[in-house]
Amino acid sequence: MNTLSKEQLARARVLVVGDAMLDRYWHGAVERISPEAPVPVVKVSKEEERIGGAANVAYNVVTLGAQASFLGVVGDDEPGRRMEALLEKTGIAAHLKRDPGLMTTVKLRVIGRHQQLLRMDFENEPDHEALALQNATFARILPSHQAVLFSDYGKGGLAHIPTMISAARAQGTPVLIDPKGSDYGRYAGATVITPNRAELQQVVGGWSDSQGLAVKAQNLRESLRMDAVLVTLSEEGMTLFDAQGQVHVDANAREVFDVTGAGDTVIATLASLVAAGMPLRDAMPLANKAGGIVVGKFGTATVSYEELFT
């Protein structure tokens, strides 16, 4: 397996663009059922906050040992300020645009006996003017990064993605995309996209065998003028389709504790290694290993350099 020194990775800079979210966890004990309705009563004993969504992708980059900048839009509200403080604390260079009309996306999870009992989402879509401001910042900071990673959560924060992809590719900077939705035309010209099985089926339809998948993935890659399509197949591992053909790696067999954020870890690892100069085909097995490590952890977890390269 290919390896990189810590120093090589530390020089790599990844620009992450996408929908920022704040993950909140309320932990507590469940000792009784409510007399008001047949639901458990959680006596909250601990509150926890983590950066989520596309910001969690940036967090995965820095945890691995590379450098990350994050470009996104937040509301002019308490969760937006918390997000900024958490990004700063974790060493991510934050370039946040504030939209007074936006409610910063918050996912609140209630946890009892180490199980998620309930999730509440607070969100709305950002204003197009706030998003347009991102383009100028993107153009200004792009030259100091070796890879660009777009993490699309479908919350409306990537309305100008075609312009940004063009700007990055014009400078020869690799562009990696974690896609969402059924319109992949907006990702045209990217270096690689990383849909999972369900996401790809939504765009190209189903397939009956590996040959059918190969035909559909290669057709998609060629029609979108991309270098590669990396399909993640959960317990079956992942397959990379490029101009040379395809290469597959099996999943790392381990106990699956929580799949939250595994996709974030895979693409963050891939982008960090590509930014450090590693070819996609060499980076893929390591990204697969990182995904296997993170599903054995609780919540939106990350992977360290030591875990990946030892």
Short mmCIF file of C-alpha atoms in Angstrom, two decimals:
data_model
loop_
_atom_site.label_atom_id
_atom_site.label_comp_id
_atom_site.label_asym_id
_atom_site.label_seq_id
_atom_site.Cartn_x
_atom_site.Cartn_y
_atom_site.Cartn_z
CA MET A 1 0.00 0.00 0.00
CA ASN A 2 1.27 3.46 -0.87
CA THR A 3 2.34 5.68 1.98
CA LEU A 4 2.99 9.36 2.55
CA SER A 5 5.12 10.98 5.22
CA LYS A 6 3.42 13.18 7.81
CA GLU A 7 5.40 16.10 6.37
CA GLN A 8 4.07 15.53 2.83
CA LEU A 9 0.52 15.40 4.13
CA ALA A 10 1.01 18.48 6.33
CA ARG A 11 1.90 20.56 3.27
CA ALA A 12 -1.26 19.53 1.40
CA ARG A 13 -4.08 22.08 1.45
CA VAL A 14 -7.70 21.18 0.65
CA LEU A 15 -10.41 23.78 0.04
CA VAL A 16 -13.77 22.40 1.18
CA VAL A 17 -16.93 24.09 -0.11
CA GLY A 18 -20.45 23.14 0.91
CA ASP A 19 -23.31 23.17 3.37
CA ALA A 20 -22.21 23.80 6.93
CA MET A 21 -24.16 22.20 9.76
CA LEU A 22 -23.93 22.10 13.52
CA ASP A 23 -24.42 18.64 15.06
CA ARG A 24 -25.84 18.79 18.58
CA TYR A 25 -26.17 15.77 20.84
CA TRP A 26 -28.23 15.59 24.02
CA HIS A 27 -27.19 12.53 26.04
CA GLY A 28 -29.22 11.19 28.92
CA ALA A 29 -30.70 8.31 30.83
CA VAL A 30 -34.01 6.68 29.93
CA GLU A 31 -35.70 5.43 33.08
CA ARG A 32 -39.41 5.76 32.35
CA ILE A 33 -42.10 6.22 29.73
CA SER A 34 -43.93 9.55 29.61
CA PRO A 35 -47.44 9.60 31.17
CA GLU A 36 -48.46 12.04 28.40
CA ALA A 37 -47.69 9.77 25.42
CA PRO A 38 -46.03 6.35 24.82
CA VAL A 39 -42.54 7.85 24.42
CA PRO A 40 -39.37 7.51 26.52
CA VAL A 41 -38.43 10.35 28.87
CA VAL A 42 -34.76 11.29 28.47
CA LYS A 43 -33.20 13.00 31.48
CA VAL A 44 -30.49 15.01 29.72
CA SER A 45 -27.16 14.92 31.56
CA LYS A 46 -24.72 16.01 28.86
CA GLU A 47 -24.81 18.30 25.82
CA GLU A 48 -22.26 18.03 23.01
CA GLU A 49 -21.59 20.02 19.84
CA ARG A 50 -19.64 19.02 16.73
CA ILE A 51 -19.20 20.57 13.33
CA GLY A 52 -21.25 18.64 10.79
CA GLY A 53 -22.18 18.50 7.13
CA ALA A 54 -19.50 19.78 4.77
CA ALA A 55 -17.67 21.32 7.73
CA ASN A 56 -17.20 17.79 9.11
CA VAL A 57 -15.44 16.92 5.83
CA ALA A 58 -12.96 19.75 6.52
CA TYR A 59 -12.56 18.42 10.07
CA ASN A 60 -11.69 14.99 8.64
CA VAL A 61 -9.00 16.64 6.48
CA VAL A 62 -7.27 18.31 9.46
CA THR A 63 -7.61 15.24 11.70
CA LEU A 64 -5.77 13.23 9.08
CA GLY A 65 -2.95 15.80 9.18
CA ALA A 66 -3.51 17.92 6.05
CA GLN A 67 -4.61 21.58 6.01
CA ALA A 68 -8.21 22.58 5.32
CA SER A 69 -10.04 25.77 4.44
CA PHE A 70 -13.82 25.85 4.61
CA LEU A 71 -16.05 28.08 2.50
CA GLY A 72 -19.76 28.12 3.34
CA VAL A 73 -22.78 30.20 4.28
CA VAL A 74 -24.21 30.39 7.80
CA GLY A 75 -26.95 32.43 9.45
CA ASP A 76 -26.33 35.48 11.62
CA ASP A 77 -27.41 33.46 14.64
CA GLU A 78 -26.13 31.59 17.70
CA PRO A 79 -25.50 28.28 15.86
CA GLY A 80 -23.60 30.19 13.14
CA ARG A 81 -21.35 31.79 15.75
CA ARG A 82 -20.82 28.43 17.46
CA MET A 83 -19.89 26.94 14.09
CA GLU A 84 -17.29 29.66 13.53
CA ALA A 85 -15.80 29.14 17.00
CA LEU A 86 -15.62 25.36 16.54
CA LEU A 87 -13.97 25.69 13.11
CA GLU A 88 -11.39 28.08 14.57
CA LYS A 89 -10.71 25.76 17.51
CA THR A 90 -10.04 22.79 15.21
CA GLY A 91 -7.53 24.68 13.06
CA ILE A 92 -9.71 24.98 9.94
CA ALA A 93 -9.34 28.26 8.03
CA ALA A 94 -12.97 29.44 7.96
CA HIS A 95 -14.34 31.68 5.19
CA LEU A 96 -17.97 32.00 6.27
CA LYS A 97 -20.51 34.23 4.55
CA ARG A 98 -23.31 35.38 6.84
CA ASP A 99 -26.87 35.45 5.51
CA PRO A 100 -29.21 37.28 7.94
CA GLY A 101 -32.21 35.46 6.45
CA LEU A 102 -30.67 32.01 6.89
CA MET A 103 -31.20 29.70 9.83
CA THR A 104 -27.87 27.88 10.30
CA THR A 105 -28.59 24.18 9.80
CA VAL A 106 -28.67 22.32 13.12
CA LYS A 107 -29.19 18.58 13.54
CA LEU A 108 -30.15 17.85 17.12
CA ARG A 109 -29.88 14.20 18.14
CA VAL A 110 -31.30 12.88 21.42
CA ILE A 111 -29.29 9.90 22.68
CA GLY A 112 -30.41 7.50 25.41
CA ARG A 113 -28.55 4.31 26.38
CA HIS A 114 -26.10 4.94 23.51
CA GLN A 115 -28.92 4.83 20.98
CA GLN A 116 -30.28 7.67 18.88
CA LEU A 117 -33.92 8.11 19.91
CA LEU A 118 -34.80 11.21 17.90
CA ARG A 119 -33.31 13.69 15.44
CA MET A 120 -34.62 17.21 14.90
CA ASP A 121 -33.49 19.34 11.94
CA PHE A 122 -33.56 23.15 11.87
CA GLU A 123 -32.89 24.57 8.39
CA ASN A 124 -33.89 26.74 5.43
CA GLU A 125 -32.18 27.73 2.13
CA PRO A 126 -29.54 30.48 1.81
CA ASP A 127 -30.04 33.67 -0.17
CA HIS A 128 -28.52 33.76 -3.68
CA GLU A 129 -26.73 37.06 -2.99
CA ALA A 130 -24.89 35.54 -0.04
CA LEU A 131 -23.96 32.57 -2.24
CA ALA A 132 -22.74 34.87 -5.04
CA LEU A 133 -20.29 36.44 -2.56
CA GLN A 134 -18.64 33.03 -2.29
CA ASN A 135 -17.40 33.18 -5.89
CA ALA A 136 -15.03 36.10 -5.26
CA THR A 137 -13.63 34.47 -2.09
CA PHE A 138 -13.27 31.14 -3.91
CA ALA A 139 -11.28 32.76 -6.75
CA ARG A 140 -9.05 34.57 -4.23
CA ILE A 141 -8.13 31.57 -2.06
CA LEU A 142 -8.11 28.84 -4.75
CA PRO A 143 -4.45 29.30 -5.86
CA SER A 144 -3.09 28.37 -2.42
CA HIS A 145 -4.82 24.95 -2.40
CA GLN A 146 -3.83 21.67 -4.10
CA ALA A 147 -7.36 20.18 -4.22
CA VAL A 148 -10.96 21.39 -4.04
CA LEU A 149 -13.66 19.27 -2.41
CA PHE A 150 -17.36 20.06 -2.88
CA SER A 151 -19.53 18.37 -0.28
CA ASP A 152 -23.13 18.65 -1.45
CA TYR A 153 -25.77 18.03 1.20
CA GLY A 154 -28.59 19.39 -0.96
CA LYS A 155 -29.24 22.35 1.36
CA GLY A 156 -28.79 24.94 -1.39
CA GLY A 157 -25.27 26.10 -0.52
CA LEU A 158 -23.72 25.09 -3.87
CA ALA A 159 -25.86 27.06 -6.33
CA HIS A 160 -22.74 28.37 -8.11
CA ILE A 161 -20.82 25.08 -8.31
CA PRO A 162 -20.38 25.04 -12.15
CA THR A 163 -18.52 28.40 -12.02
CA MET A 164 -16.27 27.17 -9.23
CA ILE A 165 -15.48 23.86 -10.97
CA SER A 166 -14.48 25.76 -14.13
CA ALA A 167 -12.23 28.12 -12.16
CA ALA A 168 -10.48 25.25 -10.37
CA ARG A 169 -9.97 23.15 -13.49
CA ALA A 170 -8.65 26.18 -15.40
CA GLN A 171 -5.86 26.32 -12.79
CA GLY A 172 -5.24 22.57 -13.02
CA THR A 173 -6.54 21.94 -9.49
CA PRO A 174 -8.20 18.53 -8.90
CA VAL A 175 -11.92 18.76 -8.02
CA LEU A 176 -13.57 16.04 -5.91
CA ILE A 177 -17.34 15.96 -5.36
CA ASP A 178 -19.59 14.13 -2.92
CA PRO A 179 -22.83 14.49 -4.94
CA LYS A 180 -26.49 14.85 -4.02
CA GLY A 181 -29.75 14.76 -5.98
CA SER A 182 -30.40 13.64 -9.54
CA ASP A 183 -28.86 16.52 -11.55
CA TYR A 184 -25.22 15.52 -12.00
CA GLY A 185 -24.90 17.89 -14.99
CA ARG A 186 -23.93 20.65 -12.55
CA TYR A 187 -20.82 18.63 -11.64
CA ALA A 188 -19.57 18.40 -15.26
CA GLY A 189 -15.81 18.77 -15.65
CA ALA A 190 -14.92 17.64 -12.12
CA THR A 191 -12.01 15.24 -11.54
CA VAL A 192 -14.02 12.64 -9.63
CA ILE A 193 -17.44 12.19 -8.03
CA THR A 194 -18.11 9.68 -5.22
CA PRO A 195 -21.77 8.57 -5.26
CA ASN A 196 -22.92 5.62 -3.20
CA ARG A 197 -25.00 2.84 -4.77
CA ALA A 198 -28.40 4.46 -4.03
CA GLU A 199 -27.26 7.91 -5.21
CA LEU A 200 -25.95 6.53 -8.49
CA GLN A 201 -29.10 4.48 -9.13
CA GLN A 202 -31.15 7.66 -8.72
CA VAL A 203 -29.22 9.17 -11.65
CA VAL A 204 -28.50 6.27 -14.05
CA GLY A 205 -31.12 3.70 -13.05
CA GLY A 206 -30.51 0.19 -11.72
CA TRP A 207 -28.13 -2.53 -12.92
CA SER A 208 -28.23 -6.31 -12.62
CA ASP A 209 -24.52 -7.15 -12.42
CA SER A 210 -21.03 -5.64 -12.19
CA GLN A 211 -20.81 -5.36 -15.97
CA GLY A 212 -24.03 -3.32 -16.04
CA LEU A 213 -22.64 -1.03 -13.33
CA ALA A 214 -19.40 -0.58 -15.31
CA VAL A 215 -21.25 0.43 -18.49
CA LYS A 216 -23.46 2.95 -16.67
CA ALA A 217 -20.61 4.43 -14.60
CA GLN A 218 -18.32 4.81 -17.64
CA ASN A 219 -21.11 6.38 -19.72
CA LEU A 220 -21.77 8.86 -16.91
CA ARG A 221 -18.07 9.66 -16.57
CA GLU A 222 -17.67 10.32 -20.30
CA SER A 223 -20.85 12.38 -20.63
CA LEU A 224 -19.77 14.60 -17.70
CA ARG A 225 -16.15 14.89 -18.94
CA MET A 226 -14.73 13.55 -15.67
CA ASP A 227 -11.48 11.71 -14.99
CA ALA A 228 -13.18 9.18 -12.73
CA VAL A 229 -16.33 8.00 -10.97
CA LEU A 230 -15.81 6.30 -7.59
CA VAL A 231 -18.84 4.25 -6.53
CA THR A 232 -18.99 3.34 -2.85
CA LEU A 233 -20.81 0.02 -2.32
CA SER A 234 -20.96 -0.15 1.52
CA GLU A 235 -20.21 -3.76 2.60
CA GLU A 236 -18.94 -4.59 -0.92
CA GLY A 237 -16.21 -1.95 -0.83
CA MET A 238 -15.77 0.53 -3.69
CA THR A 239 -14.99 0.62 -7.42
CA LEU A 240 -13.16 3.35 -9.33
CA PHE A 241 -14.02 3.79 -13.01
CA ASP A 242 -11.56 5.81 -15.11
CA ALA A 243 -10.15 5.99 -18.66
CA GLN A 244 -7.93 2.93 -17.95
CA GLY A 245 -10.93 0.81 -16.94
CA GLN A 246 -11.83 -0.01 -13.37
CA VAL A 247 -10.28 -1.04 -10.07
CA HIS A 248 -12.13 -2.50 -7.08
CA VAL A 249 -11.27 -2.81 -3.38
CA ASP A 250 -13.24 -4.89 -0.89
CA ALA A 251 -14.58 -3.37 2.31
CA ASN A 252 -12.47 -3.76 5.43
CA ALA A 253 -14.26 -6.39 7.49
CA ARG A 254 -14.97 -4.97 10.96
CA GLU A 255 -17.92 -4.46 13.27
CA VAL A 256 -20.16 -1.64 12.02
CA PHE A 257 -21.09 0.54 14.98
CA ASP A 258 -22.26 3.73 13.25
CA VAL A 259 -22.18 4.68 9.55
CA THR A 260 -22.72 8.41 10.30
CA GLY A 261 -20.20 10.50 8.36
CA ALA A 262 -18.42 7.53 6.72
CA GLY A 263 -18.84 9.13 3.28
CA ASP A 264 -17.32 12.35 4.65
CA THR A 265 -14.26 10.43 5.82
CA VAL A 266 -13.83 8.61 2.50
CA ILE A 267 -13.84 11.75 0.34
CA ALA A 268 -11.82 13.81 2.86
CA THR A 269 -9.11 11.12 2.85
CA LEU A 270 -9.18 10.90 -0.94
CA ALA A 271 -8.89 14.71 -1.31
CA SER A 272 -6.06 14.97 1.24
CA LEU A 273 -4.01 12.28 -0.48
CA VAL A 274 -4.65 13.72 -3.97
CA ALA A 275 -3.65 17.17 -2.66
CA ALA A 276 -0.41 15.60 -1.41
CA GLY A 277 0.28 14.30 -4.94
CA MET A 278 -1.00 10.72 -4.77
CA PRO A 279 -2.81 9.38 -7.88
CA LEU A 280 -6.51 8.48 -7.46
CA ARG A 281 -5.91 4.76 -7.99
CA ASP A 282 -3.34 4.71 -5.17
CA ALA A 283 -5.43 6.89 -2.86
CA MET A 284 -8.62 4.81 -3.19
CA PRO A 285 -7.57 1.78 -1.04
CA LEU A 286 -6.54 4.17 1.75
CA ALA A 287 -9.86 6.05 1.53
CA ASN A 288 -11.60 2.67 1.73
CA LYS A 289 -9.57 1.78 4.82
CA ALA A 290 -10.47 5.12 6.42
CA GLY A 291 -14.17 4.47 5.83
CA GLY A 292 -13.80 1.05 7.44
CA ILE A 293 -12.16 2.57 10.53
CA VAL A 294 -14.75 5.29 11.02
CA VAL A 295 -17.82 3.00 10.96
CA GLY A 296 -16.40 1.37 14.10
CA LYS A 297 -16.74 4.68 15.99
CA PHE A 298 -19.81 6.49 17.35
CA GLY A 299 -21.18 9.65 15.73
CA THR A 300 -19.53 11.75 13.04
CA ALA A 301 -16.02 10.45 13.74
CA THR A 302 -12.65 11.02 12.06
CA VAL A 303 -9.43 9.08 11.30
CA SER A 304 -5.86 9.99 12.24
CA TYR A 305 -2.63 9.60 10.23
CA GLU A 306 -1.49 6.81 12.59
CA GLU A 307 -4.72 4.84 12.17
CA LEU A 308 -4.53 5.08 8.38
CA PHE A 309 -0.86 4.30 7.81
CA THR A 310 -0.20 1.65 10.49
#
